[in-house]
Coordinates of C-alpha atoms in Angstrom, one line a residue:
Chain A
V15 CA 3.9 70.8 32.8
K16 CA 2.8 70.7 36.4
S17 CA 0.1 73.2 36.9
I18 CA -1.2 73.1 40.4
H19 CA 1.1 71.3 42.9
R20 CA 0.5 70.9 46.6
E21 CA 2.2 68.7 49.2
V22 CA 0.8 68.2 52.7
V23 CA 1.9 66.0 55.6
F24 CA -1.0 64.4 57.6
P25 CA -0.4 62.7 61.0
H26 CA -2.2 59.6 59.8
P27 CA -1.1 56.4 58.0
P28 CA -1.4 56.1 54.2
E29 CA -4.2 53.6 54.6
R30 CA -6.4 56.1 56.4
V31 CA -5.6 58.9 53.9
W32 CA -6.3 56.5 51.1
K33 CA -9.7 55.7 52.6
A34 CA -10.5 59.4 52.8
L35 CA -9.6 59.8 49.1
T36 CA -11.6 56.8 47.9
D37 CA -14.7 56.3 50.2
P38 CA -17.5 58.2 48.6
R39 CA -19.1 58.8 52.0
I40 CA -15.9 60.5 53.2
L41 CA -15.2 62.3 50.0
G42 CA -18.5 64.0 50.5
M43 CA -17.2 65.4 53.8
W44 CA -14.2 67.3 52.4
L45 CA -14.3 67.4 48.6
M46 CA -17.6 66.8 46.8
E47 CA -20.4 64.2 46.5
A48 CA -18.8 61.4 44.3
D49 CA -21.5 59.5 42.4
G50 CA -20.4 56.0 41.4
F51 CA -16.8 56.4 42.4
E52 CA -14.6 53.3 42.9
P53 CA -10.8 53.3 42.9
R54 CA -10.7 51.1 39.9
V55 CA -9.1 51.9 36.5
G56 CA -11.8 52.7 34.0
C57 CA -14.4 53.7 36.6
R58 CA -16.5 56.6 35.3
F59 CA -17.9 58.8 38.0
R60 CA -19.2 62.4 38.7
F61 CA -18.3 64.9 41.4
R62 CA -21.3 67.0 42.2
T63 CA -21.4 70.4 43.8
K64 CA -23.5 73.5 43.9
P65 CA -24.1 74.9 40.4
A66 CA -23.0 78.4 39.6
P67 CA -23.5 80.7 36.6
G68 CA -21.8 79.0 33.7
F69 CA -21.1 75.8 35.6
D70 CA -23.7 73.0 36.1
G71 CA -21.9 71.8 39.3
I72 CA -20.9 68.5 37.7
I73 CA -17.3 67.3 37.2
H74 CA -17.0 64.3 34.9
C75 CA -14.2 61.9 35.9
V76 CA -12.6 58.7 34.8
V77 CA -10.1 56.8 37.0
I78 CA -6.9 56.2 35.0
D79 CA -4.6 54.9 37.8
A80 CA -5.3 53.3 41.2
E81 CA -2.7 51.6 43.4
P82 CA -3.8 51.4 47.0
P83 CA -2.6 53.0 49.2
S84 CA -0.1 55.0 47.2
R85 CA -1.5 56.3 43.8
L86 CA -4.8 57.6 42.5
T87 CA -5.3 59.5 39.2
Y88 CA -8.5 60.5 37.5
T89 CA -9.4 62.8 34.6
W90 CA -11.4 65.9 35.6
A91 CA -13.7 67.8 33.2
S92 CA -16.4 70.3 33.8
G93 CA -18.6 72.4 31.4
K94 CA -16.8 73.1 28.2
Q95 CA -13.4 72.6 29.9
R96 CA -10.9 70.4 28.3
S97 CA -10.3 67.3 30.4
T98 CA -7.5 67.9 33.0
T99 CA -5.9 65.4 35.3
V100 CA -5.9 65.1 39.1
R101 CA -3.2 62.9 40.6
W102 CA -2.8 61.9 44.2
Q103 CA 0.4 60.3 45.6
L104 CA 0.6 59.0 49.1
H105 CA 4.1 58.6 50.5
P106 CA 4.8 57.1 54.0
H107 CA 6.4 59.8 56.2
S108 CA 7.9 59.7 59.6
D109 CA 4.9 61.8 60.8
G110 CA 2.3 59.8 58.9
T111 CA 1.7 60.5 55.2
R112 CA 3.0 63.0 52.7
L113 CA 0.2 63.6 50.3
V114 CA 1.1 65.1 46.9
L115 CA -1.6 66.6 44.7
D116 CA -1.0 67.5 41.0
H117 CA -3.7 69.1 38.9
D118 CA -2.3 69.1 35.4
G119 CA -3.3 69.4 31.8
F120 CA -4.8 72.9 31.6
G121 CA -4.8 73.9 28.0
G122 CA -5.2 77.1 26.1
V123 CA -5.1 80.4 28.0
A124 CA -5.5 78.9 31.4
G125 CA -2.6 76.7 30.8
W126 CA -0.5 79.6 29.7
V127 CA -1.4 81.7 32.7
L128 CA -0.7 78.8 35.1
K129 CA 2.7 78.1 33.5
T130 CA 3.4 81.8 33.6
M131 CA 2.3 82.3 37.2
L132 CA 4.3 79.3 38.4
G133 CA 7.3 80.0 36.3
R134 CA 7.8 76.4 35.2
G135 CA 9.5 75.7 32.0
W136 CA 10.3 79.3 31.5
G137 CA 13.6 81.0 31.5
H138 CA 14.9 83.9 33.6
K139 CA 13.2 86.4 31.3
L140 CA 9.9 85.3 32.8
R141 CA 10.9 86.1 36.3
D142 CA 11.7 89.6 35.2
Y143 CA 8.5 89.9 33.3
M144 CA 6.0 88.3 35.7
P145 CA 6.2 91.0 38.5
L146 CA 5.6 93.6 35.9
L147 CA 2.7 91.8 34.5
L148 CA 1.1 91.3 37.9
E149 CA 1.7 94.9 38.8
R150 CA -0.2 95.9 35.7
L151 CA -2.9 93.3 36.4
A152 CA -3.3 94.8 39.9
A153 CA -3.5 98.3 38.4
T154 CA -6.4 97.2 36.2
A155 CA -8.2 95.2 38.9
D156 CA -10.9 97.8 39.5
N157 CA -12.1 97.9 36.0
P158 CA -15.2 95.7 35.6
D159 CA -15.1 95.1 31.9
G160 CA -13.4 92.0 30.6
I161 CA -14.1 88.4 30.2
S162 CA -17.2 86.5 31.5
R163 CA -17.1 83.4 33.6
E164 CA -18.4 81.5 30.6
G165 CA -15.4 82.7 28.6
L166 CA -13.1 81.7 31.5
L167 CA -14.5 78.2 31.5
E168 CA -14.0 78.1 27.8
C169 CA -10.5 79.3 28.1
A170 CA -9.5 75.8 29.3
S171 CA -10.9 74.3 26.1
P172 CA -8.7 73.3 23.2
R173 CA -8.0 76.0 20.7
T174 CA -6.3 74.1 17.9
Chain B
M30 CA -18.6 92.6 23.2
I31 CA -19.2 88.9 23.0
A32 CA -17.1 88.7 19.9
A33 CA -14.3 90.6 21.5
K34 CA -14.3 88.2 24.5
H35 CA -13.9 85.2 22.3
D36 CA -11.2 87.0 20.3
A37 CA -9.2 87.4 23.5
F38 CA -8.9 83.6 23.9
A39 CA -8.2 83.0 20.3
A40 CA -5.6 85.8 20.4
L41 CA -3.8 84.1 23.3
A42 CA -3.9 80.6 21.7
D43 CA -1.0 81.6 19.4
P44 CA 2.5 81.2 20.8
T45 CA 3.9 84.1 18.8
R46 CA 1.2 86.4 20.1
R47 CA 1.9 85.2 23.6
R48 CA 5.6 86.0 23.1
L49 CA 4.7 89.5 21.8
L50 CA 2.6 90.1 25.0
E51 CA 5.6 89.1 27.1
L52 CA 7.7 91.6 25.3
L53 CA 5.1 94.3 25.6
A54 CA 4.7 93.6 29.3
R55 CA 8.2 95.1 29.7
S56 CA 7.9 98.2 27.6
E57 CA 6.1 100.0 24.9
L58 CA 7.4 98.9 21.5
R59 CA 7.2 99.7 17.8
V60 CA 6.5 97.1 15.1
N61 CA 10.2 97.3 14.0
D62 CA 11.4 96.6 17.6
M63 CA 9.3 93.5 17.7
A64 CA 10.0 92.3 14.1
R65 CA 13.7 92.5 15.0
R66 CA 13.3 89.9 17.8
F67 CA 11.3 87.4 15.9
D68 CA 12.0 85.3 12.9
V69 CA 8.8 86.7 11.4
S70 CA 8.2 89.3 8.8
R71 CA 7.1 92.8 9.6
P72 CA 3.7 92.3 8.0
A73 CA 3.2 89.1 9.9
I74 CA 4.0 91.0 13.2
S75 CA 1.5 93.7 12.2
Q76 CA -1.1 91.0 11.6
H77 CA -0.6 89.5 15.0
L78 CA -0.7 92.9 16.6
R79 CA -4.0 93.6 14.9
V80 CA -5.5 90.4 16.4
L81 CA -4.2 91.4 19.8
R82 CA -5.5 94.9 19.5
D83 CA -9.0 93.7 18.4
A84 CA -9.0 91.4 21.4
G85 CA -8.3 94.3 23.7
L86 CA -4.9 92.9 24.8
V87 CA -2.7 95.7 23.4
R88 CA -3.2 99.4 23.0
E89 CA -2.0 101.2 19.9
T90 CA -1.0 104.8 19.9
R91 CA 0.2 106.9 16.9
V92 CA 3.4 108.9 17.5
G93 CA 4.0 110.8 14.3
R94 CA 4.1 108.3 11.5
E95 CA 4.8 105.4 13.9
R96 CA 2.5 103.2 15.9
H97 CA 3.5 102.3 19.4
Y98 CA 2.1 99.3 21.2
R99 CA 1.7 98.5 24.9
L100 CA 0.1 95.7 26.9
R101 CA -3.4 96.1 28.1
A102 CA -3.6 93.4 30.8
R103 CA -7.2 93.7 31.9
P104 CA -8.5 90.6 30.1
L105 CA -5.6 88.6 31.5
R106 CA -6.6 89.7 35.0
H107 CA -9.7 87.6 34.8
V108 CA -7.9 84.5 33.6
Y109 CA -5.5 85.0 36.5
D110 CA -8.4 85.2 39.0
W111 CA -9.9 82.1 37.5
V112 CA -6.6 80.2 38.1
R113 CA -6.4 81.6 41.6
R114 CA -9.9 80.4 42.4
Y115 CA -8.8 76.8 41.3
E116 CA -5.8 77.0 43.6
K117 CA -8.0 78.2 46.5
F118 CA -10.4 75.4 45.9
W119 CA -7.6 72.8 46.3
D120 CA -6.1 74.6 49.4
E121 CA -9.5 74.7 51.0
S122 CA -10.2 71.1 50.1
L123 CA -6.9 69.9 51.6
R124 CA -7.6 71.8 54.7
K125 CA -11.0 70.1 55.0
L126 CA -9.3 66.8 54.3
G127 CA -7.0 67.4 57.3
D128 CA -10.0 68.1 59.5
T129 CA -11.8 65.0 58.2
L130 CA -8.8 62.7 58.8
D131 CA -8.7 63.9 62.5
R132 CA -12.3 62.8 63.1
D133 CA -12.8 59.8 65.3
D134 CA -15.8 58.5 63.4
L135 CA -14.1 58.1 60.0

């Protein structure tokens, strides 16, 4: 199941985009500080950002695929979250590079909500149901009680 | 309240309960209405509904001798917001990547 999917065309050649995705100095400019990152399968590294309540600011990653300048995949896990997968694909494009991002593998409640929101793998019934659900969600938005951020981080953990 | 929070996640981990919520998002239903649509016994449906009710995901009202159930979406709202934050994080990062790529000193 594809969870978060984005495609962007950049007016730069794949080699330049690849460099921005894999050079820790440049990663720090647009994504996060990447301690110990190398685009090499098996490389364990950490993304580091500002901590927040319920989040120590560290994302633990392992490179599982690296093919310059076209493919880069690493696992992505923070806090109690189950490990998810971030995949970058770089395709030559007439204007430069088409960059495809897929962030997959959300489990539990977060996975269900993602699937539901994006309507992937669900039949026509879902499309009828989702607007209703969102309407109801909007109607309850002002109510402060509910689930803590800790709980939300946990919602991506396995529940088997 | 802590226990209830955890229950919400456990409640949603079960595929039958998620399907029940999908049904309840459309309309208020009785146990019989729901049992008819699932290959699950009436007592089993009642058990699932109890879990959902304890987790704050459905509201139960008595109408005469019958119990009616409806979705209470508030806990889902927070999960939805969490997912939206993740999407916003990537949109923002990709925007910054574009700016970074345009720099001369890369």
